[in-house]
Short mmCIF file of C-alpha atoms and ligand atoms in Angstrom, two decimals:
data_model
loop_
_atom_site.label_atom_id
_atom_site.label_comp_id
_atom_site.label_asym_id
_atom_site.label_seq_id
_atom_site.Cartn_x
_atom_site.Cartn_y
_atom_site.Cartn_z
CA UNK A 1 5.27 -23.58 5.23
CA UNK A 2 8.63 -24.42 6.59
CA UNK A 3 10.51 -22.64 9.34
CA UNK A 4 9.09 -20.08 11.78
CA UNK A 5 6.69 -17.32 10.70
CA UNK A 6 8.65 -14.11 10.13
CA UNK A 7 7.21 -10.85 11.48
CA UNK A 8 7.43 -7.88 9.12
CA UNK A 9 6.70 -4.42 10.74
CA UNK A 10 4.78 -2.31 8.31
CA UNK A 11 4.38 1.53 8.39
CA UNK A 12 1.77 3.10 6.09
CA UNK A 13 1.85 6.78 5.04
CA UNK A 14 -1.44 8.26 3.70
CA UNK A 15 -4.65 6.75 5.18
CA UNK A 16 -7.03 7.72 2.37
CA UNK A 17 -8.61 5.13 0.05
CA UNK A 18 -5.39 3.24 -0.76
CA UNK A 19 -4.06 3.41 2.83
CA UNK A 20 -7.12 1.48 3.98
CA UNK A 21 -6.93 -0.98 1.10
CA UNK A 22 -3.24 -1.72 1.69
CA UNK A 23 -3.60 -2.07 5.44
CA UNK A 24 -6.51 -4.58 5.18
CA UNK A 25 -4.53 -6.50 2.50
CA UNK A 26 -1.44 -6.86 4.80
CA UNK A 27 -3.74 -8.39 7.40
CA UNK A 28 -5.15 -10.92 4.91
CA UNK A 29 -1.67 -12.29 3.85
CA UNK A 30 -1.15 -14.88 6.62
CA UNK A 31 -4.62 -16.33 5.91
CA UNK A 32 -4.43 -16.27 2.12
CA UNK A 33 -0.76 -17.22 1.77
CA UNK A 34 0.14 -19.21 4.94
CA UNK A 35 2.88 -21.01 2.92
CA UNK A 36 4.76 -17.69 2.70
CA UNK A 37 5.47 -17.77 6.45
CA UNK A 38 5.05 -13.99 6.83
CA UNK A 39 3.11 -12.13 9.53
CA UNK A 40 2.83 -8.36 8.58
CA UNK A 41 2.18 -6.20 11.60
CA UNK A 42 0.59 -2.74 11.35
CA UNK A 43 3.08 -0.83 13.52
CA UNK A 44 2.33 2.84 12.78
CA UNK A 45 0.65 5.00 10.16
CA UNK A 46 0.75 8.68 9.28
CA UNK A 47 -1.84 11.06 7.86
CA UNK A 48 -2.25 14.83 8.17
CA UNK A 49 -5.95 14.39 8.93
CA UNK A 50 -6.54 13.40 12.56
CA UNK A 51 -9.84 11.58 11.89
CA UNK A 52 -8.07 9.28 9.37
CA UNK A 53 -5.34 8.52 11.96
CA UNK A 54 -7.88 7.70 14.61
CA UNK A 55 -9.85 5.48 12.20
CA UNK A 56 -6.71 3.65 11.18
CA UNK A 57 -5.95 2.85 14.86
CA UNK A 58 -9.53 1.90 15.86
CA UNK A 59 -10.67 -0.03 12.86
CA UNK A 60 -7.55 -1.26 11.11
CA UNK A 61 -5.58 -1.95 14.31
CA UNK A 62 -2.42 0.21 13.94
CA UNK A 63 -0.59 0.28 17.22
CA UNK A 64 0.20 3.98 16.75
CA UNK A 65 -0.16 6.95 14.43
CA UNK A 66 1.45 10.25 13.71
CA UNK A 67 0.84 13.45 11.71
CA UNK A 68 4.45 13.36 10.62
CA UNK A 69 5.50 10.64 8.02
CA UNK A 70 9.15 10.87 9.24
CA UNK A 71 8.11 9.21 12.49
CA UNK A 72 6.97 6.24 10.40
CA UNK A 73 10.18 6.10 8.41
CA UNK A 74 12.38 6.29 11.54
CA UNK A 75 10.33 3.91 13.74
CA UNK A 76 12.59 1.11 14.89
CA UNK A 77 9.90 -1.62 14.56
CA UNK A 78 9.09 -0.71 10.97
CA UNK A 79 10.79 -2.93 8.37
CA UNK A 80 8.77 -1.73 5.39
CA UNK A 81 7.34 1.64 4.56
CA UNK A 82 4.24 1.63 2.27
CA UNK A 83 3.57 5.01 0.58
CA UNK A 84 -0.07 5.50 -0.20
CA UNK A 85 0.18 9.28 0.03
CA UNK A 86 -0.63 11.54 -2.94
CA UNK A 87 1.91 11.58 -5.76
CA UNK A 88 3.76 14.79 -4.73
CA UNK A 89 4.94 13.00 -1.60
CA UNK A 90 6.09 9.78 -3.26
CA UNK A 91 9.67 10.92 -3.97
CA UNK A 92 10.47 12.48 -0.65
CA UNK A 93 8.99 9.72 1.51
CA UNK A 94 10.08 6.72 -0.56
CA UNK A 95 13.61 8.11 -0.91
CA UNK A 96 13.89 8.81 2.80
CA UNK A 97 12.51 5.35 3.63
CA UNK A 98 15.13 3.64 1.40
CA UNK A 99 17.91 5.75 2.88
CA UNK A 100 16.82 4.66 6.32
CA UNK A 101 17.27 1.06 5.15
CA UNK A 102 13.55 0.27 4.95
CA UNK A 103 12.00 -1.83 2.29
CA UNK A 104 9.66 0.36 0.17
CA UNK A 105 6.28 -0.18 -1.43
CA UNK A 106 5.13 2.89 -3.36
CA UNK A 107 1.78 3.34 -5.02
CA UNK A 108 1.90 4.09 -8.72
CA UNK A 109 2.97 6.36 -10.40
CA UNK A 110 5.92 6.41 -7.92
CA UNK A 111 6.56 10.14 -8.22
CA UNK A 112 5.12 12.89 -10.33
CA UNK A 113 7.57 12.65 -13.18
CA UNK A 114 9.85 10.00 -14.80
CA UNK A 115 12.77 11.83 -13.15
CA UNK A 116 11.20 11.34 -9.71
CA UNK A 117 10.55 7.62 -10.45
CA UNK A 118 14.18 7.15 -11.49
CA UNK A 119 15.43 8.93 -8.37
CA UNK A 120 13.41 6.74 -6.04
CA UNK A 121 14.68 3.64 -7.84
CA UNK A 122 18.26 4.89 -7.55
CA UNK A 123 17.85 5.42 -3.78
CA UNK A 124 16.31 1.90 -3.37
CA UNK A 125 19.11 0.37 -5.49
CA UNK A 126 21.77 2.12 -3.45
CA UNK A 127 20.20 0.92 -0.24
CA UNK A 128 19.72 -2.62 -1.53
CA UNK A 129 16.08 -2.84 -0.24
CA UNK A 130 13.24 -4.79 -1.75
CA UNK A 131 10.65 -2.65 -3.49
CA UNK A 132 7.06 -2.88 -4.74
CA UNK A 133 4.82 -0.60 -6.85
CA UNK A 134 1.06 -0.81 -7.12
CA UNK A 135 0.55 -2.49 -10.41
CA UNK A 136 -2.21 -4.66 -8.89
CA UNK A 137 -4.17 -5.46 -12.12
CA UNK A 138 -1.43 -7.69 -13.54
CA UNK A 139 -1.79 -9.93 -10.44
CA UNK A 140 -5.38 -10.90 -11.28
CA UNK A 141 -5.58 -14.76 -11.74
CA UNK A 142 -6.91 -14.56 -15.32
CA UNK A 143 -4.28 -12.03 -16.42
CA UNK A 144 -1.55 -14.32 -14.94
CA UNK A 145 -3.13 -17.17 -16.85
CA UNK A 146 -3.18 -15.21 -20.09
CA UNK A 147 0.52 -14.55 -19.62
CA UNK A 148 1.20 -18.28 -19.01
CA UNK A 149 -0.57 -19.11 -22.26
CA UNK A 150 1.51 -16.56 -24.20
CA UNK A 151 4.69 -17.74 -22.57
CA UNK A 152 3.98 -21.35 -23.48
CA UNK A 153 3.37 -20.36 -27.14
CA UNK A 154 -0.32 -21.31 -27.04
CA UNK A 155 -1.40 -18.18 -28.89
CA UNK A 156 1.59 -18.04 -31.24
CA UNK A 157 3.73 -14.97 -31.73
CA UNK A 158 1.85 -11.82 -30.70
CA UNK A 159 0.96 -9.50 -33.62
CA UNK A 160 -1.49 -7.08 -31.86
CA UNK A 161 -1.95 -5.60 -28.37
CA UNK A 162 -4.66 -3.18 -27.25
CA UNK A 163 -4.66 -1.83 -23.68
CA UNK A 164 -7.05 0.64 -22.15
CA UNK A 165 -8.25 2.09 -18.89
CA UNK A 166 -11.57 3.90 -19.25
CA UNK A 167 -12.88 5.35 -15.94
CA UNK A 168 -15.67 7.71 -15.24
CA UNK A 169 -14.61 8.90 -11.83
CA UNK A 170 -14.24 12.50 -13.13
CA UNK A 171 -16.90 12.44 -15.79
CA UNK A 172 -19.14 14.76 -13.90
CA UNK A 173 -18.00 18.47 -14.10
CA UNK A 174 -18.96 18.54 -10.36
CA UNK A 175 -16.16 16.11 -9.48
CA UNK A 176 -13.90 18.27 -7.26
CA UNK A 177 -10.51 19.65 -8.10
CA UNK A 178 -8.54 17.28 -5.98
CA UNK A 179 -4.76 16.81 -6.20
CA UNK A 180 -5.26 14.44 -9.09
CA UNK A 181 -6.13 17.31 -11.43
CA UNK A 182 -3.17 19.47 -10.61
CA UNK A 183 0.19 19.03 -12.34
CA UNK A 184 2.00 20.48 -9.28
CA UNK A 185 0.59 17.77 -7.04
CA UNK A 186 -0.08 14.80 -9.30
CA UNK A 187 2.33 15.34 -12.17
CA UNK A 188 0.63 14.05 -15.27
CA UNK A 189 -3.12 13.37 -15.21
CA UNK A 190 -4.38 10.19 -16.82
CA UNK A 191 -0.85 9.43 -18.09
CA UNK A 192 0.36 9.00 -14.51
CA UNK A 193 -2.85 7.74 -12.94
CA UNK A 194 -4.59 5.23 -15.27
CA UNK A 195 -1.93 4.81 -17.92
CA UNK A 196 0.62 3.58 -15.36
CA UNK A 197 -1.46 0.46 -15.15
CA UNK A 198 -2.04 0.28 -18.91
CA UNK A 199 1.73 0.50 -19.73
CA UNK A 200 2.72 -1.99 -16.97
CA UNK A 201 0.13 -4.40 -18.27
CA UNK A 202 1.40 -4.05 -21.89
CA UNK A 203 4.90 -4.77 -20.64
CA UNK A 204 3.71 -7.85 -18.73
CA UNK A 205 1.68 -9.33 -21.63
CA UNK A 206 3.46 -8.16 -24.76
CA UNK A 207 6.91 -7.12 -23.62
CA UNK A 208 9.02 -3.95 -23.96
CA UNK A 209 7.83 -1.05 -26.11
CA UNK A 210 10.22 0.47 -28.67
CA UNK A 211 8.40 3.57 -29.78
CA UNK A 212 5.22 5.61 -29.38
CA UNK A 213 3.26 8.39 -30.94
CA UNK A 214 0.70 10.00 -28.65
CA UNK A 215 -1.94 12.64 -28.10
CA UNK A 216 -3.81 14.06 -25.16
CA UNK A 217 -6.83 16.11 -24.35
CA UNK A 218 -8.43 17.92 -21.32
CA UNK A 219 -12.14 17.89 -21.72
CA UNK A 220 -13.13 19.56 -18.46
CA UNK A 221 -10.93 22.58 -17.94
CA UNK A 222 -12.35 23.82 -14.56
CA UNK A 223 -13.61 22.02 -11.44
CA UNK A 224 -15.10 23.06 -8.08
CA UNK A 225 -12.45 23.45 -5.41
CA UNK A 226 -12.19 20.47 -3.07
CA UNK A 227 -13.55 20.66 0.48
CA UNK A 228 -10.76 20.43 3.02
CA UNK A 229 -11.22 17.11 4.89
CA UNK A 230 -13.06 14.71 2.54
CA UNK A 231 -12.32 11.85 0.28
CA UNK A 232 -10.56 13.01 -2.89
CA UNK A 233 -11.42 10.52 -5.53
CA UNK A 234 -15.23 10.37 -5.91
CA UNK A 235 -16.29 13.60 -4.12
CA UNK A 236 -18.53 16.00 -6.07
CA UNK A 237 -19.56 19.57 -5.18
CA UNK A 238 -22.17 21.75 -6.99
CA UNK A 239 -21.40 25.44 -7.15
CA UNK A 240 -18.86 27.42 -5.15
CA UNK A 241 -15.44 28.60 -6.25
CA UNK A 242 -13.62 26.65 -8.94
CA UNK A 243 -10.07 26.28 -10.28
CA UNK A 244 -8.25 25.22 -13.38
CA UNK A 245 -7.45 21.62 -14.27
CA UNK A 246 -3.79 21.54 -15.18
CA UNK A 247 -3.26 18.00 -16.47
CA UNK A 248 -4.79 15.80 -19.11
CA UNK A 249 -8.10 13.82 -18.99
CA UNK A 250 -7.34 11.64 -22.03
CA UNK A 251 -4.25 9.91 -23.46
CA UNK A 252 -4.10 8.02 -26.77
CA UNK A 253 -1.00 6.17 -27.94
CA UNK A 254 0.11 4.10 -30.95
CA UNK A 255 2.91 1.74 -29.92
CA UNK A 256 5.50 -0.53 -31.57
CA UNK A 257 6.59 -3.39 -29.34
CA UNK A 258 10.21 -4.66 -29.52
CA UNK A 259 8.79 -8.05 -30.60
CA UNK A 260 7.32 -6.51 -33.74
CA UNK A 261 3.73 -6.55 -32.36
CA UNK A 262 1.75 -3.37 -33.03
CA UNK A 263 -0.62 -1.80 -30.57
CA UNK A 264 -2.72 1.01 -29.08
CA UNK A 265 -2.93 2.19 -25.47
CA UNK A 266 -5.66 4.50 -24.25
CA UNK A 267 -6.86 6.03 -21.02
CA UNK A 268 -9.49 8.43 -19.98
CA UNK A 269 -10.92 9.60 -16.59
CA UNK A 270 -13.99 11.36 -17.90
CA UNK A 271 -15.47 8.85 -20.29
CA UNK A 272 -19.20 7.94 -20.31
CA UNK A 273 -20.48 4.48 -19.62
CA UNK A 274 -17.21 2.81 -18.57
CA UNK A 275 -16.58 3.08 -14.76
CA UNK A 276 -13.46 0.98 -14.38
CA UNK A 277 -12.67 -0.72 -17.70
CA UNK A 278 -9.00 -1.66 -17.20
CA UNK A 279 -8.73 -4.05 -20.10
CA UNK A 280 -6.46 -5.77 -22.64
CA UNK A 281 -6.82 -7.65 -25.88
CA UNK A 282 -4.01 -9.40 -27.63
CA UNK A 283 -3.85 -11.37 -30.79
CA UNK A 284 -1.27 -13.91 -31.62
CA UNK A 285 -0.67 -15.92 -34.87
CA UNK A 286 -2.66 -18.87 -33.41
CA UNK A 287 -5.12 -17.30 -30.97
CA UNK A 288 -6.15 -14.35 -28.83
CA UNK A 289 -6.95 -13.34 -25.25
CA UNK A 290 -9.20 -10.64 -23.93
CA UNK A 291 -9.63 -9.47 -20.29
CA UNK A 292 -11.59 -6.68 -18.67
CA UNK A 293 -11.38 -5.81 -15.00
CA UNK A 294 -15.13 -5.16 -14.89
CA UNK A 295 -15.41 -8.96 -15.47
CA UNK A 296 -12.16 -9.79 -13.76
CA UNK A 297 -12.91 -13.44 -13.13
CA UNK A 298 -13.20 -14.30 -16.78
CA UNK A 299 -10.81 -14.61 -19.74
CA UNK A 300 -12.07 -14.60 -23.27
CA UNK A 301 -9.88 -16.97 -25.11
CA UNK A 302 -9.55 -18.04 -28.74
CA UNK A 303 -7.26 -20.82 -29.74
CA UNK A 304 -6.59 -22.86 -32.94
CA UNK A 305 -7.77 -26.44 -32.74
CA UNK A 306 -5.69 -29.37 -33.85
CA UNK A 307 -6.89 -28.94 -37.43
CA UNK A 308 -5.85 -25.26 -37.43
CA UNK A 309 -9.31 -23.86 -37.16
CA UNK A 310 -10.01 -20.73 -35.05
CA UNK A 311 -13.67 -20.18 -34.25
CA UNK A 312 -13.85 -17.04 -32.13
CA UNK A 313 -13.75 -16.46 -28.33
CA UNK A 314 -14.80 -18.76 -25.55
CA UNK A 315 -15.31 -17.51 -21.96
CA UNK A 316 -13.13 -19.27 -19.40
CA UNK A 317 -14.15 -18.63 -15.75
CA UNK A 318 -11.44 -18.33 -13.05
CA UNK A 319 -10.92 -21.63 -11.24
CA UNK A 320 -8.56 -23.63 -8.98
CA UNK A 321 -6.31 -24.36 -11.95
CA UNK A 322 -5.46 -20.72 -12.46
CA UNK A 323 -2.74 -18.77 -10.53
CA UNK A 324 -3.70 -17.67 -6.97
CA UNK A 325 -7.46 -18.69 -7.28
CA UNK A 326 -7.05 -21.46 -4.66
CA UNK A 327 -5.60 -18.96 -2.19
CA UNK A 328 -9.02 -17.35 -2.09
CA UNK A 329 -11.74 -19.80 -3.21
CA UNK A 330 -11.94 -23.61 -3.57
CA UNK A 331 -14.18 -23.82 -6.60
CA UNK A 332 -14.44 -22.45 -10.15
CA UNK A 333 -16.40 -19.29 -10.97
CA UNK A 334 -16.33 -18.20 -7.31
CA UNK A 335 -14.47 -14.96 -8.05
CA UNK A 336 -11.93 -12.69 -6.56
CA UNK A 337 -12.30 -8.93 -6.07
CA UNK A 338 -10.28 -5.75 -6.47
CA UNK A 339 -8.78 -5.91 -3.02
CA UNK A 340 -7.70 -9.48 -3.53
CA UNK A 341 -5.32 -8.28 -6.28
CA UNK A 342 -3.67 -6.08 -3.70
CA UNK A 343 -3.39 -9.05 -1.28
CA UNK A 344 -1.56 -10.91 -3.98
CA UNK A 345 0.73 -8.05 -4.95
CA UNK A 346 1.57 -7.20 -1.29
CA UNK A 347 2.11 -10.85 -0.50
CA UNK A 348 4.75 -10.84 -3.29
CA UNK A 349 6.39 -7.81 -1.66
CA UNK A 350 6.61 -9.17 1.87
CA UNK A 351 7.56 -12.56 0.64
CA UNK A 352 10.41 -10.94 -1.32
CA UNK A 353 11.55 -9.32 1.90
CA UNK A 354 11.58 -12.61 3.80
CA UNK A 355 13.33 -14.46 1.00
CA UNK A 356 15.65 -11.59 0.10
CA UNK A 357 14.38 -11.67 -3.48
CA UNK A 358 13.16 -8.75 -5.59
CA UNK A 359 9.69 -9.49 -7.17
CA UNK A 360 8.54 -8.46 -10.73
CA UNK A 361 6.62 -5.32 -9.82
CA UNK A 362 9.26 -3.32 -8.01
CA UNK A 363 10.80 0.01 -8.89
CA UNK A 364 12.54 -1.58 -11.95
CA UNK A 365 9.10 -2.16 -13.52
CA UNK A 366 8.13 1.41 -12.54
CA UNK A 367 11.26 2.88 -14.27
CA UNK A 368 10.29 0.90 -17.37
CA UNK A 369 6.88 2.40 -17.23
CA UNK A 370 8.31 5.93 -16.57
CA UNK A 371 10.52 5.53 -19.68
CA UNK A 372 7.42 4.97 -21.86
CA UNK A 373 5.64 7.94 -20.17
CA UNK A 374 8.69 9.95 -20.84
CA UNK A 375 8.51 9.11 -24.62
CA UNK A 376 4.76 9.83 -24.58
CA UNK A 377 5.37 13.24 -23.12
CA UNK A 378 8.02 13.91 -25.83
CA UNK A 379 5.59 12.82 -28.48
CA UNK A 380 2.94 15.26 -27.13
CA UNK A 381 5.45 17.99 -27.79
CA UNK A 382 6.95 16.83 -31.02
CA UNK A 383 3.77 15.35 -32.64
CA UNK A 384 6.02 12.51 -33.93
CA UNK A 385 7.10 8.98 -33.15
CA UNK A 386 9.47 8.90 -30.16
CA UNK A 387 11.86 6.15 -29.11
CA UNK A 388 11.54 4.72 -25.62
CA UNK A 389 15.18 3.89 -25.27
CA UNK A 390 17.02 0.91 -23.83
CA UNK A 391 15.66 0.75 -20.27
CA UNK A 392 12.26 -0.62 -21.44
CA UNK A 393 13.92 -4.00 -21.58
CA UNK A 394 13.85 -4.05 -17.74
CA UNK A 395 10.02 -4.57 -17.81
CA UNK A 396 10.19 -8.30 -18.78
CA UNK A 397 11.07 -9.73 -15.37
CA UNK A 398 9.39 -12.94 -14.45
CA UNK A 399 6.94 -13.44 -11.60
N1 NAD B 1 -3.24 0.89 -7.57
C1 NAD B 1 -4.48 1.38 -7.53
O1 NAD B 1 -5.47 0.78 -7.99
C2 NAD B 1 -4.70 2.76 -7.07
C3 NAD B 1 -5.98 3.32 -6.84
C4 NAD B 1 -6.12 4.59 -6.34
C5 NAD B 1 -5.06 5.32 -6.00
N2 NAD B 1 -3.75 4.91 -6.22
C6 NAD B 1 -2.58 5.64 -5.86
O2 NAD B 1 -2.52 5.69 -4.42
C7 NAD B 1 -2.10 6.97 -3.97
C8 NAD B 1 -3.06 7.56 -2.98
O3 NAD B 1 -4.36 7.65 -3.66
P1 NAD B 1 -5.69 7.71 -2.85
O4 NAD B 1 -6.82 7.56 -3.83
O5 NAD B 1 -5.66 6.78 -1.70
O6 NAD B 1 -5.68 9.20 -2.41
P2 NAD B 1 -6.39 9.87 -1.08
O7 NAD B 1 -6.42 11.33 -1.44
O8 NAD B 1 -7.70 9.20 -0.92
O9 NAD B 1 -5.49 9.60 0.12
C9 NAD B 1 -4.28 10.23 0.33
C10 NAD B 1 -4.08 10.37 1.81
O10 NAD B 1 -2.84 10.96 2.08
C11 NAD B 1 -2.99 11.88 3.19
N3 NAD B 1 -1.87 12.89 3.19
C12 NAD B 1 -1.76 13.97 2.48
N4 NAD B 1 -0.68 14.67 2.82
C13 NAD B 1 -0.02 13.94 3.74
C14 NAD B 1 1.19 14.06 4.49
N5 NAD B 1 1.95 15.14 4.33
N6 NAD B 1 1.55 13.08 5.39
C15 NAD B 1 0.73 12.02 5.56
N7 NAD B 1 -0.45 11.84 4.85
C16 NAD B 1 -0.80 12.78 3.98
C17 NAD B 1 -4.33 12.50 2.91
O11 NAD B 1 -4.88 13.15 4.08
C18 NAD B 1 -5.17 11.30 2.47
O12 NAD B 1 -5.71 10.57 3.61
C19 NAD B 1 -1.87 7.81 -5.21
O13 NAD B 1 -0.46 7.80 -5.59
C20 NAD B 1 -2.67 7.13 -6.34
O14 NAD B 1 -2.14 7.24 -7.57
C21 NAD B 1 -3.60 3.59 -6.77
#
C-alpha cells in the first residue's frame, strides 16, 4: 500500500440477509485487501424493522440507524450508499443516492424492470459517481481463472456456453409468499433474481449476446402469506391464508452470442435436488471449462495437449496462483466461501471510489443484463427469437 488509508463512509439500506452480508464484507476489506488502502466505515443503516436496526448497531457496529432511508442518503458522512433493500425500492433509493452525489452499490437486479435499471444507470452517469451491482459469482477465483484461460486463447474460440442457476429455496409449497413472488414488488421472478447472475456470468465468460428465444413457467401458483417480521428468503408456513404467485419460477433460454458461440441459459427457484447450483460450462475449439458454485473452489478443465489430444476433464483446486486466493488463504485447496465473493466485489467498488475508476460490475454491466432480460420478456410474448440490440456490447468490460 502506498499513501494514507482512505476512509469511505458507508450507508446500507435494508438490513435483511444481504444487508448483513454486505456490512460484514465491508469490515473485511482492510484485512483482505490492505494494498487497496481503503477503510470502509459503517456510518448508518436503515430498515423499517426496529429489531433489524438494533441488531445492525449492536452486532455489526453501525454508529447509527434510521427507519427512513432518506436519512442514510442525506447523511454528510456517507460517501457510498449500498442498496440491499427489496427490488421495488432499488430505483427510488439508488437514484436519490446518485442525485445526492453518493457512490452507489445496488444489489441485483437493480430495479424491477429493464426500464428501472436504465433509469438508475442514467442518474449515476449524470452524477458521475462510481457504481457497483451484486454480480458476486463472477468474482470467485476459479471463475476469474477460467476467464483468464479464455482470454489467453488456451481453450480456443468458444463454440458453446451453458449457464444455469438451479435453486430449491422455493421448492416447498409452504415457502411463504414474500416480495420475491410478487411482480409488483420484485418485478420478474427467476428472470430478475437468479437469471441476473446467469446472464452476467455469460457476458463475462462468453461475451455479448445477440439474440434469444425463451420460455417460462410458474409451477407453484399459490403460497402462504408471509408473517410480518421474519426473514423472507427461506421462511416456511403450513396452513393459514394464501395468495397468488405473480411471477415465474422457471426460465429457459436459447442464446446466440455475438462471437458465434451457441448456448443455453436456465434458472429455476423450485427445482428438486439442487440447492444453489449457479454453474457454467463452456467449450472452445481446444478445450473446455466447467464451474459450479456448490463446488466453488474447483474448476473442471479440459485442454488439448501438445500433440492435439483432448482427454476429458481434470479437477483443478483453487490455489495461490489463482486470482484473489492469496487474499484469503495461503495454500492450495483451502477454499473461499460465498461471503468471500462479496468481499472481493465490494473491495472492487470501494477501490474504484478511491482511485476514481469505474469497475467491471457497475450499472453498465447491469444495463447489459437488463437488455437481455428485455429481449427474453419480448420472446415470452412473441414466442420467437428476439434481438438484444446494441447495448449488450457494454458487458465486455475488463476487470
Ligand atoms: N447477490 C446475491 O447473491 C443476492 C442474494 C440474495 C439477495 N440478493 C438481492 O438483495 C436484495 C435484498 O434481498 P434479501 O434477501 O436481503 O431480502 P430481505 O427481505 O432478507 O431483506 C430486505 C430488508 O429490507 C428491509 N426493508 C423493506 N422495506 C424497507 C424500507 N422502506 N426501508 C428500509 N429497509 C426496508 C426489510 O425489512 C428487510 O430487512 C434483493 O434485491 C435481492 O435480489 C442478492
